[in-house]
Amino acid sequence: MVTTEPAIATAAAGLLSPDLDDLGVTLGPDGGTLRVWSSSADSMELVIFDDTDLDWITDTVPLVATVGDVWTTTTALLRPGTRYAIRVDGPHSPGNTFNRGTLLIEPYSRGVVRNSFDGWRSAVVDGSFDWDGVTKPGIPLDRTVMYEGHLKGLSKRHPDVPGALRGTYAGLAHPSMVRHLLDLGVTSVELLPIHAFVTEPRLLQHGLANYWGYNTLNFFAPHAEYATEEARRQGPDAVLREFKSMVKLLHEAGLEVILDVVYNHTSEEGIGGPRTSLRGIDNRAYYRQQDDGAYIDVTGCGNAVNTSTDAASRLVLDSLRYWANEVQIDGFRFDLAATLGRDAAHTFTPEHPLLRAIIDDPALAGVKKISEPWDVGMGGWQTGNFGDGWTEWNDRYRDRVRNFWLSDVDYARRASTSPVGIGGFANRLSGSANTFSDERGPLAGINFVTAHDGFTMRDLVSYDVKHNLGNGEQNRDGADTNRSFNHGAEGPTDDERILATRRKAMRNLLGTLLLSAGVPMLTAGDEYARTQRGNNNAYCHDSPLTWLSWDHAAWQEDLYAHVRHLIRLRHENPALRPIRFARLDERTPSASVMEWYDEHGETMSIERWTDPAHRTLQYVAASTPETESFNRVLLMIHGTERATEVTLPDVEGVTRFVALWSSEDETPGADPTEYAPGDVVSLGGTSMRLFQAV
C-alpha cells in the first residue's frame, strides 16, 4: 500500500492536535493544572503524599474527562516539591490492565522519587535555571566527532575528579574530564541513557544491575542515581539543576551533549511485568498488541511503544522538546528507531508521522537526530532508509571495516588468500554511497567500529569469541558474529609479536574510522585501548569491568597520541569530511573529488576492485570548498600481511606528497617526509599512510 502525502499530513495533524497540548503539570499562581490522556479510562484521581513520608496519602482529587480524552484538574495542592501519583480505573477487557489500587507515575513527570516499598512517586519540579547566556555550540555535522560513553563510567575512576563527584553529572563536567575531551579533540559527548530507569527483576535475582540504562521508567526525569549524594538528598529539583549545570559547563567548553534515548519500549516489560505508568493508564493505546491483548514485541524487551497512536507519539515528541529546549540538549540518538516508525499494521515507513514530526518540528530545529535504524521485528533492518534530516548508525560500515582489517586477515592466514578484494571497503571509506542516497550525502551515516554494545576496540583484536559467563546466561547472550581476530592467542598474552600486531590493528581500525567520509563515533576508552576481558554484552556490570580506567601503560599513551593526532588531521583537512557526494563531470560544492589508484600508481581497473589478490589502494580526495581553503590528501591502504612497495601516482596539479601519519609507527611521527609523484614508498603488512597532496 502506498502512503499518500495527504494521509501523512492528516496523521501528523493528529499527534500535533492542541487537545494534547500541556499534558502533565502546569504551574500557575493558584497552584497547578494536571492533564493526563487516556482514551479508555472510566475514572482517574490525583493522589497527594506527605512531603517526607511517601507512603502517607494526604489528599485525593478527582480528574474530569474533557475534550480529546484528556482528564484534568486544577488544585493548589500541586506546587513545586509536591509528591504525587495517579490512580486510573477502567473496563476489564482484552488489552486493558486497569487497576484502581495501583499508584502510577504520571508520564510527564519532571522528577520521580522512590518510596520505602519500592514504588515510585511523581514530583512537581521547579525547572528554573540561570544559563547565564551560555548557548549550544551548534557544531556542523561535517566537523562533528562523537564520543559515546556512559555517564557514570566516564569519571567513576578518574583520580583527579573528587570522590564525591565521581560517576555523577557533576563529575563529567569537572575540569579534568573537560580537559581530556578537549585535548582528545572530540566535539560531542553522546551519553548512554540518562532518563530515569530501573533494573529488571531477573537481573536483581542474579545480583546484577542494568548498567547501560536501556530500561526507561520515565521520559522526562533525569536518572537520580547519577547525581551527587547531596543533590539526591535535596530532591528532584537539585538533581535537575545538577544535570543542567553539567550541560552548561560542557557548552561553555564548546562541547555538545547528545542523549541516547529509549522511546521504543519501557521498563514495564511484558504482561505480568511491573505496572508503573503507561500500562495502568491506557495499556491498549500505549503498547503494540494483538486483538487478544498479547504484546507485539519488536524490541526484544517485552513490549513496544505503539507510536501509531497520537498520544504515544506526542509523548515522545514532547519529551524531545523538553530536553532540547528546557535542558538545552544538542541531539538525540534514538535506540531501535525502526520501532518508532512502525504504523498501525506494525510495518516500518520512513514517512511515519512521528519521524516526520521529529524532523519538521521548529522546536527541534538544529538538533542532531541520529537513528539506530533497526529493531528485532519483521522488516526491522532499515539502514539507509530513514529520510532527509536523519543521520543513521551505519552498521554496514562497522561490518566491512572489521572484515577488512580482521576477519579477512584471519581467513588469509588459514587459506593463503583473502576472501574479497578492496572495493567494498573503499565504498565505506568514501561515505557509503551505496547505502545513502545522493541527496542525503555522506553525512547521513554515523561511522563506527565499536560501540557500547559489543567488543571494545582492544577486545576486538584480542578475542575470537565472546566471554560472557559473568552475565548469568551461560554465555548465550551477546552477539556470536563479531568479525574479530585474536591474532594468534585468545585474550591476554606475553607474546610481543602478537601484541605488536594487535596494536597496529587498532591503529588501522581507528585510522579508518577517523579518516573516512561521514560522521565518526569513537567509543569512550578506545583511545586508551580499554578492555572488558572479552565480554561483548557488559550491560549488567556496574563495576571496574565497565568503568574507564585512567591508569595507562606507555603503549596506551602512544595509542591515545595516535587518536588525538588523527582527529586533528581530520579537522585540518576538509577533503576528509565532505558534506556532499561528488558528481561525475560536475563541480559539487563541499564534496570531495575522488581518484583511485593501485599500488603501481595506475588508475584502478574494474578487475582490481574485486580481486582478492589485490588489496592495496591509493585514494586521492580533493575538496571543492565553499568556506574553507582548497585541500587534497592521499590515503594508502594495504590489506594483506605481506609487505609491499607502492608507487605514488601522477596526479594533475600535485608536485609533492607530505607524510602526515602512518599506522606502522608506534607513536605518531613528527617528521613530515616529502615525496614526489613516481617515488616508491615501502608499506609493511596491513597498514595505512596519509599524505597531504600539494
XYZ file of C-alpha atoms in Angstrom, residues 63-603:
541
model
C -9.847 14.347 37.495
C -12.591 15.189 34.994
C -12.740 13.901 31.415
C -12.528 16.699 28.861
C -12.059 17.140 25.104
C -9.688 14.733 23.354
C -9.729 12.050 26.076
C -7.754 14.307 28.403
C -8.502 14.120 32.121
C -7.773 17.234 34.134
C -7.885 19.010 37.462
C -6.579 22.283 38.872
C -5.578 22.388 42.532
C -3.471 24.409 44.951
C -2.042 21.084 46.181
C 0.208 20.955 43.122
C 3.196 23.157 43.864
C 6.987 22.836 43.499
C 8.078 19.889 45.601
C 4.718 18.087 45.692
C 4.985 14.295 45.536
C 2.031 12.751 43.751
C 0.692 9.796 41.769
C -2.419 8.992 39.763
C -4.911 6.157 40.051
C -6.857 5.054 36.999
C -9.833 2.710 36.649
C -11.412 1.331 33.510
C -13.006 -1.658 31.810
C -11.745 -5.221 32.106
C -11.348 -6.354 28.511
C -8.629 -7.720 26.202
C -5.761 -5.264 26.038
C -6.719 -3.296 29.145
C -4.978 -3.746 32.507
C -6.625 -1.141 34.717
C -6.304 -1.495 38.488
C -7.653 1.307 40.634
C -5.408 0.258 43.514
C -2.172 0.881 41.607
C -0.355 4.173 42.221
C 1.074 5.264 38.880
C 3.816 7.618 37.719
C 2.324 10.482 35.732
C 4.019 10.167 32.294
C 5.087 13.825 32.012
C 6.689 13.975 35.480
C 9.871 16.074 35.557
C 11.042 14.169 38.617
C 10.460 10.733 40.162
C 11.267 9.525 43.673
C 11.191 6.066 45.215
C 9.140 5.300 48.305
C 10.007 2.830 51.055
C 8.048 -0.028 49.456
C 9.975 0.052 46.166
C 7.246 2.057 44.454
C 7.524 5.375 42.673
C 6.061 8.832 43.074
C 5.984 11.727 40.655
C 7.399 15.071 41.764
C 6.499 18.620 40.748
C 9.809 20.251 39.844
C 10.817 23.883 39.744
C 12.767 23.924 36.495
C 14.096 27.472 36.767
C 17.786 27.784 35.931
C 20.153 30.599 35.008
C 22.030 29.709 31.822
C 23.993 32.983 32.040
C 23.765 33.440 28.310
C 25.515 30.126 27.548
C 24.139 28.672 24.311
C 24.527 25.482 22.323
C 27.809 25.155 20.386
C 25.952 24.324 17.157
C 28.746 22.188 15.671
C 28.139 21.345 11.987
C 27.856 17.651 11.174
C 30.923 17.668 8.947
C 33.062 18.886 11.860
C 31.461 16.579 14.421
C 33.489 13.850 16.135
C 31.258 11.949 18.523
C 32.390 10.291 21.751
C 29.990 7.653 23.072
C 30.276 6.993 26.790
C 28.490 6.027 29.971
C 27.748 8.904 32.334
C 28.913 7.030 35.417
C 31.702 5.041 33.815
C 33.445 8.069 32.333
C 34.517 9.648 35.627
C 33.998 6.929 38.237
C 37.712 6.028 38.443
C 39.279 9.335 37.393
C 41.908 10.206 40.028
C 41.587 13.971 39.528
C 37.814 14.038 39.998
C 36.910 14.492 43.705
C 35.472 11.352 45.241
C 32.041 12.856 45.868
C 31.727 13.767 42.173
C 32.969 10.562 40.552
C 30.364 8.858 38.405
C 27.975 11.826 38.503
C 26.681 14.584 36.269
C 28.967 16.981 38.115
C 31.854 14.563 37.634
C 31.536 14.619 33.846
C 31.640 18.428 33.922
C 34.698 18.508 36.215
C 37.649 20.412 34.669
C 39.789 17.254 34.468
C 37.162 15.487 32.347
C 36.611 18.548 30.181
C 40.375 18.837 29.629
C 40.520 15.228 28.451
C 37.696 15.708 25.956
C 39.167 18.923 24.590
C 42.692 17.513 24.413
C 41.435 14.459 22.544
C 39.606 16.726 20.105
C 36.097 15.261 20.154
C 33.236 17.704 19.730
C 30.148 15.908 21.015
C 29.622 13.621 24.006
C 26.915 11.021 23.412
C 25.695 9.675 26.743
C 24.101 6.293 27.221
C 20.546 6.635 28.622
C 20.100 9.186 31.409
C 16.299 9.121 31.512
C 15.152 7.622 34.809
C 15.466 3.844 34.508
C 15.316 0.711 36.661
C 16.952 -2.710 36.788
C 14.895 -5.682 35.636
C 13.814 -8.116 38.395
C 15.646 -11.040 36.742
C 18.964 -9.160 36.965
C 18.366 -8.317 40.607
C 17.864 -12.017 41.296
C 21.375 -12.639 39.944
C 22.894 -9.774 41.945
C 23.427 -7.750 38.760
C 22.265 -4.320 37.609
C 21.084 -2.712 34.399
C 24.205 -0.601 33.944
C 23.584 0.713 30.443
C 20.128 2.064 31.302
C 18.028 0.810 28.382
C 15.025 0.183 30.642
C 13.242 3.519 30.889
C 10.902 4.351 33.744
C 10.056 7.916 32.688
C 10.849 10.021 29.622
C 11.248 13.406 31.345
C 13.126 12.866 34.631
C 16.936 12.565 34.738
C 18.234 9.413 36.409
C 18.663 10.433 40.043
C 21.375 7.863 40.828
C 23.776 9.754 38.537
C 23.511 12.886 40.658
C 25.755 13.593 43.621
C 24.643 12.388 47.030
C 23.970 15.965 48.093
C 21.690 16.612 45.097
C 19.814 13.360 45.682
C 19.295 14.316 49.318
C 17.827 17.661 48.276
C 15.468 16.022 45.788
C 14.459 16.130 42.110
C 14.873 19.912 41.764
C 18.533 19.648 42.759
C 19.088 16.607 40.523
C 17.759 18.544 37.533
C 19.887 21.589 38.410
C 22.999 19.417 38.561
C 22.177 17.971 35.157
C 21.635 21.431 33.662
C 24.859 22.656 35.254
C 26.707 19.809 33.535
C 25.238 20.794 30.172
C 26.084 24.442 30.789
C 29.726 23.734 31.666
C 30.212 21.427 28.679
C 28.659 24.051 26.400
C 30.970 26.701 27.827
C 33.847 24.457 26.749
C 32.369 24.152 23.243
C 31.248 20.542 23.709
C 27.860 19.234 22.646
C 25.717 16.866 24.730
C 23.802 14.170 22.861
C 21.463 11.777 24.652
C 20.836 8.141 23.792
C 17.055 7.970 24.223
C 14.914 4.853 24.617
C 11.382 5.542 23.429
C 10.814 2.165 21.767
C 9.908 0.290 24.975
C 9.612 0.890 28.715
C 10.538 -0.864 31.950
C 7.014 -2.245 32.294
C 8.241 -5.271 30.286
C 5.739 -7.891 29.086
C 2.305 -8.606 30.519
C 2.870 -9.634 34.132
C 5.765 -7.219 34.466
C 5.704 -4.065 36.608
C 2.705 -1.753 36.215
C 4.238 1.640 36.956
C 2.774 4.113 34.462
C 1.576 3.701 30.861
C 0.245 0.158 31.329
C -2.107 1.320 34.067
C -3.196 4.485 32.238
C -4.102 3.060 28.810
C -2.347 -0.194 28.014
C -4.194 -0.707 24.735
C -3.152 2.680 23.344
C 0.433 2.832 24.572
C 1.714 -0.665 23.690
C 1.559 -2.674 20.469
C -0.821 -5.614 20.874
C -2.752 -8.272 19.051
C -6.544 -8.268 19.311
C -6.444 -10.600 22.314
C -4.099 -8.273 24.217
C -0.908 -10.268 23.629
C 2.025 -7.885 23.160
C 3.720 -7.485 19.795
C 7.332 -7.187 20.889
C 9.612 -5.845 18.149
C 12.247 -4.653 20.641
C 13.170 -7.883 22.429
C 12.427 -6.183 25.747
C 8.902 -7.405 26.435
C 6.912 -4.522 24.960
C 6.969 -1.982 22.149
C 5.575 1.542 22.457
C 2.711 1.954 19.989
C 3.666 5.098 18.107
C 0.794 4.549 15.683
C -1.385 6.275 18.309
C -1.310 10.050 18.575
C -0.878 10.084 22.350
C 2.169 7.776 22.356
C 3.817 9.710 19.521
C 3.070 13.019 21.222
C 4.602 11.757 24.464
C 7.849 11.085 22.579
C 7.761 14.420 20.764
C 7.028 16.394 23.928
C 9.875 14.665 25.742
C 12.275 15.627 22.947
C 11.057 19.228 23.008
C 11.593 19.395 26.756
C 15.166 18.079 26.676
C 16.136 20.109 23.605
C 14.807 23.410 24.922
C 14.416 23.369 28.694
C 17.603 21.351 29.212
C 19.468 22.577 26.094
C 20.415 19.137 24.752
C 22.149 19.244 21.355
C 20.980 15.978 19.852
C 19.454 12.566 20.311
C 20.422 9.045 19.321
C 17.206 7.025 19.039
C 17.587 3.458 20.291
C 15.842 0.938 17.986
C 14.435 3.801 15.947
C 12.736 1.450 13.479
C 10.163 0.725 16.200
C 9.201 4.412 16.306
C 8.498 4.329 12.567
C 6.062 1.393 12.595
C 2.467 2.124 11.609
C -0.813 0.631 12.850
C -0.052 -2.550 10.890
C 3.369 -2.621 12.642
C 5.196 -2.009 9.353
C 8.083 0.437 9.157
C 7.664 3.511 6.968
C 10.193 6.362 6.747
C 7.221 8.716 6.318
C 5.761 7.790 9.703
C 4.098 10.878 11.238
C 6.332 10.758 14.308
C 9.534 10.507 12.267
C 8.337 13.374 10.080
C 7.346 15.447 13.108
C 10.754 14.982 14.744
C 12.441 16.349 11.619
C 9.925 19.116 10.824
C 9.193 20.424 14.339
C 10.523 24.005 14.663
C 11.122 23.322 18.364
C 13.722 20.728 17.320
C 15.411 22.772 14.598
C 19.187 22.456 14.677
C 19.066 19.413 16.944
C 21.019 16.371 15.748
C 18.715 13.397 15.060
C 20.526 10.064 14.964
C 18.710 6.781 14.393
C 19.721 3.288 15.313
C 17.961 2.121 12.148
C 16.803 -1.326 13.190
C 14.809 -3.361 15.687
C 14.178 -7.112 16.041
C 10.745 -7.263 14.348
C 9.877 -8.281 10.800
C 11.434 -5.827 8.351
C 13.401 -4.368 11.223
C 16.718 -3.709 9.462
C 16.368 -0.284 7.820
C 19.905 1.100 7.437
C 19.829 3.756 4.724
C 16.043 4.007 4.661
C 15.426 6.919 7.018
C 14.538 10.214 5.388
C 16.181 13.597 4.955
C 17.288 15.170 8.211
C 18.226 11.859 9.826
C 21.738 10.594 10.455
C 21.960 6.826 10.888
C 24.256 4.415 12.684
C 25.981 2.675 9.778
C 26.324 -0.988 10.725
C 27.391 -1.789 7.168
C 30.413 0.419 7.733
C 31.214 -1.319 11.031
C 30.994 -4.795 9.483
C 33.031 -4.029 6.361
C 35.816 -2.273 8.251
C 36.081 -5.114 10.774
C 36.096 -7.652 7.944
C 38.834 -5.889 6.014
C 41.294 -5.457 8.879
C 40.409 -8.503 10.996
C 38.348 -11.436 9.745
C 39.720 -11.206 6.180
C 43.259 -11.286 7.581
C 42.366 -14.244 9.782
C 40.944 -16.028 6.719
C 44.061 -15.262 4.677
C 46.326 -16.798 7.319
C 44.426 -20.065 7.020
C 43.662 -20.046 3.291
C 46.733 -18.175 1.958
C 44.479 -15.660 0.226
C 41.956 -13.048 1.253
C 38.261 -13.791 0.654
C 37.401 -10.480 -1.058
C 39.022 -7.506 -2.734
C 39.150 -3.888 -1.588
C 36.128 -2.459 -3.408
C 33.578 -2.791 -0.608
C 35.986 -1.312 1.900
C 36.676 1.652 -0.418
C 32.955 2.350 -0.645
C 32.706 2.620 3.143
C 35.849 4.730 3.317
C 34.392 7.247 0.877
C 30.980 7.713 2.520
C 28.848 4.602 1.812
C 27.293 5.921 -1.394
C 25.655 2.524 -1.972
C 23.730 2.918 1.308
C 22.823 6.614 1.453
C 21.189 8.480 -1.385
C 22.927 11.190 -3.354
C 20.529 13.737 -1.853
C 21.406 12.772 1.718
C 25.155 12.508 1.153
C 27.955 11.033 3.295
C 26.864 12.852 6.470
C 23.776 10.626 6.603
C 25.998 7.952 8.149
C 27.456 7.677 11.635
C 30.618 5.645 11.123
C 31.631 3.394 13.984
C 33.795 0.334 14.514
C 32.826 -0.266 18.137
C 30.010 0.935 20.391
C 28.774 0.307 23.915
C 27.170 -2.870 22.549
C 29.885 -5.355 21.579
C 33.634 -5.741 21.952
C 35.799 -2.781 22.848
C 38.494 -1.942 20.305
C 41.130 -3.806 22.300
C 38.925 -6.855 22.729
C 38.079 -6.808 19.028
C 41.740 -7.533 18.206
C 42.280 -9.853 21.194
C 39.386 -12.334 21.190
C 37.878 -14.625 18.572
C 34.773 -15.356 20.657
C 32.732 -13.676 23.384
C 33.354 -14.414 27.077
C 30.059 -13.510 28.777
C 29.737 -16.108 31.527
C 29.646 -13.354 34.137
C 26.306 -12.191 32.739
C 24.497 -15.180 34.234
C 23.138 -16.543 30.954
C 25.632 -19.371 30.271
C 27.313 -17.286 27.551
C 24.144 -17.319 25.433
C 23.705 -13.529 25.377
C 25.611 -11.109 23.191
C 26.428 -11.339 19.502
C 28.078 -14.521 18.225
C 29.294 -12.914 14.991
C 31.840 -10.256 15.927
C 34.178 -10.204 12.927
C 37.027 -10.099 15.439
C 40.502 -11.669 15.327
C 42.729 -12.521 18.278
C 45.897 -12.580 16.105
C 47.126 -15.885 17.483
C 46.164 -16.037 21.160
C 42.803 -15.762 22.910
C 42.882 -12.840 25.315
C 45.929 -11.778 27.338
C 49.352 -12.884 26.103
C 53.031 -12.113 26.675
C 53.930 -12.750 23.038
C 55.343 -9.412 21.912
C 54.863 -10.258 18.225
C 51.145 -10.794 18.771
C 50.868 -7.692 20.944
C 52.576 -5.532 18.319
C 50.276 -6.867 15.610
C 47.250 -6.126 17.779
C 48.427 -2.563 18.378
C 48.822 -1.986 14.652
C 45.394 -3.493 14.002
C 43.881 -0.996 16.429
C 45.698 1.850 14.694
C 44.337 0.650 11.340
C 40.790 0.473 12.680
C 40.986 3.876 14.363
C 42.726 5.404 11.354
C 39.992 4.142 9.056
C 37.292 5.477 11.382
C 38.757 8.966 11.682
C 39.820 9.356 8.053
C 36.564 8.142 6.442
C 33.875 10.354 4.920
C 30.853 10.503 7.222
C 30.464 11.326 10.912
C 32.858 9.333 13.131
C 31.844 7.971 16.530
C 34.581 6.929 18.939
C 33.666 4.703 21.885
C 34.929 6.070 25.184
C 38.040 4.268 26.347
C 39.060 3.027 22.910
C 41.542 5.885 22.722
C 43.378 4.090 25.546
C 42.549 0.516 24.451
C 40.105 -0.273 27.248
C 39.254 -3.947 27.786
C 36.180 -5.724 29.148
C 38.059 -9.052 29.186
C 36.155 -10.360 26.175
C 32.652 -9.563 27.434
C 30.737 -8.228 24.430
C 27.478 -7.548 26.285
C 28.511 -5.955 29.587
C 25.179 -4.192 30.089
C 24.692 -5.765 33.519
C 28.050 -4.920 35.122
C 28.290 -1.720 37.153
C 31.885 -2.307 38.184
C 35.519 -1.638 37.229
C 34.922 -4.003 34.305
C 32.889 -1.271 32.614
C 34.222 1.911 34.252
C 37.032 3.630 32.345
C 40.494 3.132 33.754
C 42.783 6.157 33.850
C 45.931 4.199 34.732
C 47.675 3.562 31.430
C 50.799 1.806 30.217
C 53.181 3.585 27.858
C 51.761 1.806 24.781
C 48.279 3.007 25.721
C 49.521 6.584 25.889
C 51.008 6.054 22.430
C 47.638 4.902 21.098
C 45.991 7.953 22.647
C 48.535 10.155 20.846
C 47.559 8.487 17.552
C 43.851 9.097 18.107
C 44.412 12.735 19.061
C 46.662 13.207 16.016
C 44.107 11.627 13.678
C 41.278 13.821 14.985
C 43.460 16.894 14.459
C 44.260 15.797 10.892
C 40.566 15.325 10.212
C 39.902 18.857 11.425
C 42.731 20.336 9.353
C 41.895 18.543 6.084
C 38.382 19.252 4.778
C 38.917 16.758 1.949
C 38.443 14.064 4.615
C 34.997 15.320 5.661
C 32.881 16.089 2.565
C 29.311 17.269 3.037
C 28.061 16.007 -0.334
C 28.876 13.229 -2.756
C 30.772 14.395 -5.846
C 29.047 14.005 -9.211
C 30.767 12.955 -12.390
C 31.757 15.889 -14.610
C 30.179 18.415 -12.199
C 31.585 20.725 -9.567
C 29.664 19.936 -6.401
C 30.324 22.417 -3.570
C 31.625 20.861 -0.328
C 32.170 17.490 -1.969
C 35.458 15.636 -2.329
C 36.502 14.603 -5.818
C 37.989 11.124 -5.508
C 40.557 9.370 -7.641
C 41.605 5.760 -7.120
C 44.981 4.238 -7.915
C 46.579 0.838 -7.442
C 49.967 0.066 -5.933
C 51.654 0.872 -9.241
C 50.252 4.386 -9.317
C 47.861 3.423 -12.115
C 44.130 4.113 -12.187
